[in-house]
Amino acid sequence: MARLPAATGARAEDPVRATIMHPILSALKHHKTTVVLVMLEIALTCAIVSNALFLIGDRLSDMQLTTGVANNELVWVNSDSLREDGNPASRMSLEQADLTALRDMRGVTGVVRVNSLPLLDAAMWRSGISVQPGLPKATFNNIAMYLGTPGIVGELGIKLDQGRDFLPQEYADYSPSANQAPPSAVIVTRALADRLWPSQSALGQPIFMGEKGKYVTRVVGVTRHLLNPTLSGRTNSEDNLLLPVRSIPGGMYVLRMEPAARDAVLRDIPAVLDRVDNDRIITGSNSYARTVSDYFHDDRALIWLLLVVIGCLLALTALGVVGLSSFWVQQRTHQIGIRRAVGATRNDILRYFQTENFLIVSGGIALGLLLAVALNLLLMKHYELPRLPLYYLPIAALVLWVLGQLAVLGPALRAAAVPPVVATRSV
Amino acid sequence: MFGYYFDLAQRSLRRNPVLTALMVLAIGLGIGASMTMLTVLHVMSGNPLPERSTQLFYPQLDPRGMDDYRVGEEPPTQMAWIDATNLLKARKGTHQAAMSGGQVTVRPAQGGNRAFYVDARFTTADFFAMFDVPFARGGGWSSSDDDKQARVIVVAKTLADKLYGGGQAVGKILRLGQNDFRIVGVIEPWSPVPHFYDLTSGGYQDGEQVFMPLSTALALHQGIGGSLECWGYMSFNNLDRKTAPCSWLQFWVQLDTPAQQRAYREFLVSYSQQQKMLGRFVRPPNTRLHDLMGWLDYNKVVPGSVQLQTLLALGFMLVCLVNTVALLLVKFLRRGGEMGVRRAMGASMRSIFAQLLAEATLVGLCGGVVGVLLALFGLWVVRQQPAQYAGLAHLDAPMLYATFVLALCTTVLAAMFPAWRACRLPPARALKIQ
């Protein structure tokens, strides 16, 4: 038996191996329509799966954000007094009485009042600020304002990157809705500090606010992280300041405790507050961990939906490939028998079907990558999604190649098992 | 004849149950996913007042200053107190009403019952007639009540039943916050979807429980909610909503004829010019008049995420279809021999074609059943979500029929090409291979 040079790696026994591509391609030409359909299906799957994976990654990156407070040790309660005497002094004293009563609860280590919390998704106060005095218009707009009563930094578990906590004398009477001077000290986030003073330390820097920037406050500290009460889009999610105030009309109480004590505290809060004064409406209370998880509920729902869709699509495509390959194997039983009879090994037959599948899937992927980019452009235009990073494309391609090979394995093994004697029978 | 085709079809489908099940499942999945999302979309983008929507309009004016002025900018989405009052007094429409949302504290008379908040609508007399609000007892208030700041309210039946247990509520005195109000009317449950007349707190909230004259609510400092867009500098403390440079009211007008609508558009422009002469407005006239459905579109009331999910479902459906076409093609071509025999015995191409379509119809019907079941399950999942619109996701009769029709049509369409290919196989060749 004359051996061909080993360099070609072909064995003369199997005429198909000598020019491996040609017979497969010509066989595919016989099933043009079916092949095109499968390629189309794979292309669509590739486009949808790569964009779906990207959407999942996008949502997950949002959900990884650090709130900047002690998530698992906080409980909040919102209570409105119905006593409408409108006297600030009596409102203050009621607030103080509430704070004292809540602090005395079993397991509670501290209580403060705030106007909002990260990811609370409730109303938030935003205003414009400047870093130069006397400008007619604020240079940085939509900066969220957190207000907190004494102990705010420590009780919420906010970590400072730089500077110090507020001093007791810095807590002032201030309401952002009145055009009045803010407290003398302010704490900003690292992200905001880097935006306001890109090349210098933020400590001691002035911030101007109010009409034409006529009031000034100075930075005493910088927090490592503190998210806004609501996130809009993906930028500036930490654009906020923290101001020290004495009391907050329309604010909420936040209690700090060991995680184990949360449920009992949450249960007893209404009774404790009613003992102080029962002419009130408790409009909401929850453990902060649940609040955060509720905030991302829609994102989680979307991720599950996308996972189900990806799963169904891949399963469907795989089953389609199985159905089609089985049909082809059945159709070619006679030819396979002939090839086996003239010396093709089982491996050769297996390799043939695997190569064929690889070629079809590759064609589908090539088209699919174009479709994926087109679909992403469409989504970018209509749903404000970011651009699809290119590394998602090879991931999707790899998934489909592996899927195709796995799907074709069963039918290909059945093909390889066809005995040579089949060639001698007529169908 | 058709009976015979269907008999043949079910025999052939039973011959390879796996492939058949695969096709039915693919169609069912595609249809189920699409119908779930399309139903949600259908509910969310429905017409809240089908009989009246073409006659209801939402005028917009632009009273803002010249700061940040850009040509072609959209006017504010709400109206300032002064403009709303002027448009009310002008009475240019069949009906017109200004309104705002808010909260009131209900204090039940019986002791021991804790006070609670309910959503309220502060509006003017025409509200009920303009929106065709159904009354169970009594009626609305008059425009003289608006002028007098009368302490009258209309309540929803659910609240009336909660307070008076099905007894007579009209004429009763109800304490809200610090003041007493006389109930003059009780309305049947009324909650248009979307909540078109006020989109400031999401487009799908429930209907309000208490309706109060707007002038009364302002005089008694009731808790007005919603959004407030202001221009210029001002203090928000002790804000006087009547004089502040802020827009915070929704304003609706009913215009029955095209002539009335044209006249109103012209009126809005001339009103803007007149206000500019008076020095209140500084910008050139910038007015809009959307009809109800146009206003919903303009505000993009259907959330982007729902549209995205619908798009995803339709993409999924497309893949299911391509898959079905491929499988049917394989299935039909595989039976070349059988068809060759039937052709040789005198069956026409058309009868072969009809028989193959009958087969596809059976697959489509089964797929439709699976699809409906999956859609029902999908909608149940949607209803478990805490979104504002979740409770509305139900499959109504038209959508149910649509599901079946869609399943059938798509499958038969998908079968057209494979069947056409299969019935064109030359019978002689098929027989020879055999």
Short mmCIF file of C-alpha atoms in Angstrom, two decimals, chain A residues 30 33-34 37-38 40-41 44-45 48 52 55 59 80-84 125 136-138 175-180 210-213 270 274 278-283 297-298 301-302 305-306 309 312-313 316-317 319-321 323-324 326-328 330-331 375 378-379 383 385 427, chain B residues 19 22 25-27 29 33 37 67-68 103-107 114-117 177-178 220-221 233-237 303-309 311-316 318-327 329-331 333-335 384-387 389 417-418 421 433-434:
data_model
loop_
_atom_site.label_atom_id
_atom_site.label_comp_id
_atom_site.label_asym_id
_atom_site.label_seq_id
_atom_site.Cartn_x
_atom_site.Cartn_y
_atom_site.Cartn_z
CA HIS A 30 -27.02 19.06 -1.65
CA THR A 33 -31.89 24.99 2.18
CA THR A 34 -31.63 23.00 5.37
CA LEU A 37 -31.96 27.40 7.86
CA VAL A 38 -29.76 25.90 10.57
CA LEU A 40 -29.90 31.22 10.34
CA GLU A 41 -31.14 29.67 13.55
CA LEU A 44 -30.22 34.42 15.59
CA THR A 45 -29.41 32.43 18.72
CA ILE A 48 -29.77 37.07 21.14
CA ALA A 52 -28.66 38.70 26.71
CA LEU A 55 -27.53 42.58 29.65
CA ARG A 59 -27.37 44.36 35.61
CA ASP A 80 -45.68 61.16 60.51
CA SER A 81 -47.05 63.00 63.49
CA LEU A 82 -50.66 64.11 63.13
CA ARG A 83 -50.24 66.95 65.62
CA GLU A 84 -50.43 69.94 63.34
CA TRP A 125 -33.48 66.39 47.48
CA PRO A 136 -24.83 83.22 38.66
CA LYS A 137 -25.55 79.52 38.10
CA ALA A 138 -24.38 76.38 39.87
CA SER A 175 -33.55 72.78 55.79
CA PRO A 176 -32.49 72.50 52.14
CA SER A 177 -35.88 73.74 50.99
CA ALA A 178 -35.35 77.12 52.65
CA ASN A 179 -32.93 79.52 51.05
CA GLN A 180 -30.70 79.64 54.14
CA GLY A 210 -27.93 78.66 47.43
CA GLU A 211 -28.95 81.51 45.17
CA LYS A 212 -25.91 82.72 43.17
CA GLY A 213 -23.69 80.60 45.41
CA PRO A 270 -44.90 50.67 66.31
CA ASP A 274 -47.15 54.74 70.12
CA ASN A 278 -50.03 57.61 69.37
CA ASP A 279 -51.37 60.48 67.27
CA ARG A 280 -49.22 59.45 64.31
CA ILE A 281 -49.18 57.35 61.17
CA ILE A 282 -46.32 54.93 60.63
CA THR A 283 -46.01 55.06 56.87
CA HIS A 297 -35.98 43.35 42.32
CA ASP A 298 -36.64 44.31 38.71
CA ALA A 301 -36.40 39.46 37.58
CA LEU A 302 -34.85 40.51 34.27
CA LEU A 305 -35.96 36.02 32.46
CA LEU A 306 -32.82 36.34 30.35
CA VAL A 309 -34.56 32.69 27.45
CA CYS A 312 -34.56 27.75 26.04
CA LEU A 313 -32.78 29.12 22.98
CA LEU A 316 -33.95 24.55 21.07
CA THR A 317 -30.93 25.05 18.84
CA LEU A 319 -32.44 19.86 19.62
CA GLY A 320 -32.73 21.27 16.10
CA VAL A 321 -29.17 20.20 15.36
CA GLY A 323 -32.95 16.30 14.72
CA LEU A 324 -31.22 17.39 11.55
CA SER A 326 -30.02 12.23 12.84
CA PHE A 327 -31.90 12.69 9.61
CA TRP A 328 -28.70 13.10 7.63
CA GLN A 330 -30.22 8.00 8.38
CA GLN A 331 -30.14 9.29 4.84
CA LEU A 375 -29.11 44.19 17.57
CA LEU A 378 -30.80 48.92 17.92
CA LEU A 379 -30.97 48.47 21.70
CA TYR A 383 -33.15 51.67 25.44
CA LEU A 385 -27.93 50.55 26.77
CA VAL A 427 -31.95 0.05 1.33
CA LEU B 19 -39.55 15.06 16.33
CA LEU B 22 -39.92 18.86 19.55
CA LEU B 25 -42.69 22.36 22.18
CA ALA B 26 -40.75 24.85 20.04
CA ILE B 27 -43.94 26.49 18.79
CA LEU B 29 -42.44 28.04 23.83
CA ALA B 33 -43.23 33.76 25.57
CA MET B 37 -45.16 39.87 26.77
CA ASP B 67 -32.49 81.45 31.33
CA ASP B 68 -31.54 78.23 29.53
CA GLN B 103 -52.66 62.53 50.22
CA VAL B 104 -55.22 63.12 52.93
CA THR B 105 -55.34 61.75 56.46
CA VAL B 106 -58.61 59.97 57.08
CA ARG B 107 -59.68 60.04 60.71
CA ARG B 114 -56.29 54.44 63.64
CA ALA B 115 -56.00 57.27 61.20
CA PHE B 116 -54.70 56.33 57.77
CA TYR B 117 -53.56 58.00 54.56
CA GLY B 177 -56.65 65.91 58.87
CA GLN B 178 -57.88 68.84 60.94
CA LEU B 220 -56.61 74.14 54.03
CA HIS B 221 -53.01 73.19 53.13
CA TYR B 233 -34.78 81.38 42.42
CA MET B 234 -37.20 81.10 45.28
CA SER B 235 -37.54 79.71 48.77
CA PHE B 236 -39.43 76.47 49.09
CA ASN B 237 -40.32 77.20 52.68
CA PRO B 303 -41.65 51.33 30.50
CA GLY B 304 -38.67 50.59 28.27
CA SER B 305 -38.03 47.33 30.09
CA VAL B 306 -41.42 45.98 29.01
CA GLN B 307 -40.72 46.91 25.39
CA LEU B 308 -37.30 45.31 25.65
CA GLN B 309 -38.81 42.09 27.00
CA LEU B 311 -38.62 42.47 21.65
CA LEU B 312 -36.77 39.60 23.30
CA ALA B 313 -39.88 37.41 23.20
CA LEU B 314 -40.40 38.15 19.50
CA GLY B 315 -36.75 37.33 18.77
CA PHE B 316 -37.24 34.07 20.62
CA LEU B 318 -38.38 33.97 15.33
CA VAL B 319 -35.79 31.39 16.37
CA CYS B 320 -38.61 28.95 17.20
CA LEU B 321 -40.05 29.51 13.73
CA VAL B 322 -36.77 28.98 11.89
CA ASN B 323 -36.31 25.83 13.91
CA THR B 324 -39.80 24.63 12.97
CA VAL B 325 -39.24 25.35 9.28
CA ALA B 326 -35.99 23.33 9.33
CA LEU B 327 -37.58 20.40 11.15
CA LEU B 329 -38.44 20.49 5.82
CA VAL B 330 -36.49 17.49 7.03
CA LYS B 331 -39.66 15.67 8.00
CA LEU B 333 -38.41 15.51 2.51
CA ARG B 334 -37.76 12.29 4.39
CA ARG B 335 -41.15 11.02 3.24
CA GLN B 384 -46.18 38.05 41.27
CA GLN B 385 -43.87 40.99 40.50
CA PRO B 386 -44.16 44.10 42.68
CA ALA B 387 -44.34 46.45 39.68
CA TYR B 389 -48.71 47.29 36.41
CA PHE B 417 -42.03 26.43 2.06
CA PRO B 418 -41.16 22.88 3.17
CA ARG B 421 -40.42 21.85 -1.70
CA ILE B 433 -34.38 5.27 -4.94
CA GLN B 434 -36.77 2.94 -3.19
#
